[in-house]
Amino acid sequence: MKLDQFPEAIRPRLIPKPDGEMIYRCLGCRKEHGIETLLYTCPDCGSVLLLHDRRFERLKAIDGGTWRKILDYRRMLKDPAVKGIYRYHEFIGPVIPLSSVVYLGEGHTPVVEANAHLQAKAGIRFFYKNDGQNPSASFKDRGMASALSYINFLIQEGHVDEVLSICASTGDTSAAAALYAAYLKPKIKSAVLLPHKKVTPQQLSQPLGSGADVFEIPGVFDDCMKVVEALSERYNVALLNSKNAWRILGQESYSYEIAQDFDYAMADKVVVVPIGNAGNITAVMSGFLKFFEAGIIDALPKIVGVQSVHANPVYRYYRQPEDGQRKFVPMTVKPSVAQAAMIGNPVSMPRVIHLVERYNRVAGDLRVFFAEVTEQDIMDWQLTANRNGHIACTHGGESLAGLMKAMQNGDVDSKETAIVDSTAHALKFAGFQDMYFQDSFPDGYAVRPNPDLVNRPRYVRPESIEKFPEAGRPLEGEAFDRFVDAVSGQIAESLDLKKKV
Ligand SMILES: *Cc1c(COP(=O)(O)O)cnc(C)c1O
Ligand SMILES: [Zn+2]
């Protein structure tokens, strides 16, 4: 729709203009730092940062109803800069001009209601939000769109010229980073560090295909993270891990979309997300808080953060119910099918602690919960979901298993409605499905297939015939007819088909 056709009251705000005053705020010493240089940690105390708009209060001058209209009307605009995460410009990156925005089709991922059969089995109404339908097939694109738009802005403003972006990754961060950096070629080059043999072949193919320099390192993600931290401290590179607070801002779009897709009715909603490095859950809490404070939503949904028993440092921290008694202890992870979340020392832990406290305080009661699930639960629920028309990855299975656990724990009631995060596309993790179907999981995972969920291809090559077609050597005449009869007969028998009368 053209601008002059929108209601007059909305028009001036429809196309966002640079505004606000963004600063990094340290979660350790509370000092503030300007955004002209890309910071990852506080130069004074080394703690992690969050980005904050000093003039956020100005957004409260617009009432919630008007905001909802602005955001809903923005859906009709054709400008690519507001088609993705920057539909929520005022909340994500108000200082970024639309001319710096990098849009590759991220965000606004489908929310798909589970069918009646699956909802009956789960005992609750729920929807999957398919973040695997982002351009690099995981939610990481949301944060990369934000981080790379900001870097593009720094380049356009002349604050930096050539940029080498770098990240450590359990697979999806590097896929997203390499994709967005490739789009900004030649201004930005990218390098990614992966734990050797700890990412799936699909995830390895992604940064290679995007032309990034790919380095494989012995060990697990936590080891790679230490190496990129050393690189970013000693050399002139742009760190794209979620330590980079711009990533968090972009990922807040996940919450804004849920609010908008449910017509801003967030009471009795439960948002379930897996936790790895804890950037995602940080962003989800932060996003809902901002919309609540601006009056766009009138309730904060429950949040359930889910971890596998093989990588559960956040769950262990919150297992201690007393606030003052909790102590964070990094852990050594074991193999997990939720491989992108196989992290023992999450970088965003201080952000989680800060935001959980704030979220519960603003809500006025306990609204953030944690659940722990087994590797077996993750696989069984992933495969069950996908047998009912979903495309959940293993982490999507982890989310659904976590919802079941939260109900058992009494944290979620069957009368509530859940939105379950499938953080990546099922195809990225097809290898785990193969292991399940072939009963070939290495012992470390402790996964045994449930025969009802196993599915394998059947090779149909009837013994009764001798000649079969081959590529470049087709069958003809009677031989071909015999082949079609024998094969269709065997399939019909196997499916127990009834003959037409
Ligand atoms: C990164 C990732 C996670 C974990 O998100 P964090 O922000 O690290 O907690 C979960 N699932 C997938 C598919 C991911 O790529
Ligand atoms: Zn500090």
XYZ file of C-alpha atoms and ligand atoms in Angstrom, residues 26-31 33 42-47 49, ligand 2:
15
model
C 27.895 -2.865 31.549
C 26.187 -5.514 33.665
C 29.183 -5.575 36.033
C 30.109 -1.994 36.960
C 27.000 -0.357 35.352
C 29.230 2.061 33.373
C 30.040 3.311 26.787
C 33.296 -3.563 29.328
C 36.709 -1.883 28.824
C 36.723 -1.078 32.568
C 35.721 -4.349 34.223
C 35.456 -6.988 31.461
C 31.797 -7.890 32.101
C 27.207 -5.532 27.968
Zn 32.072 -2.685 33.563
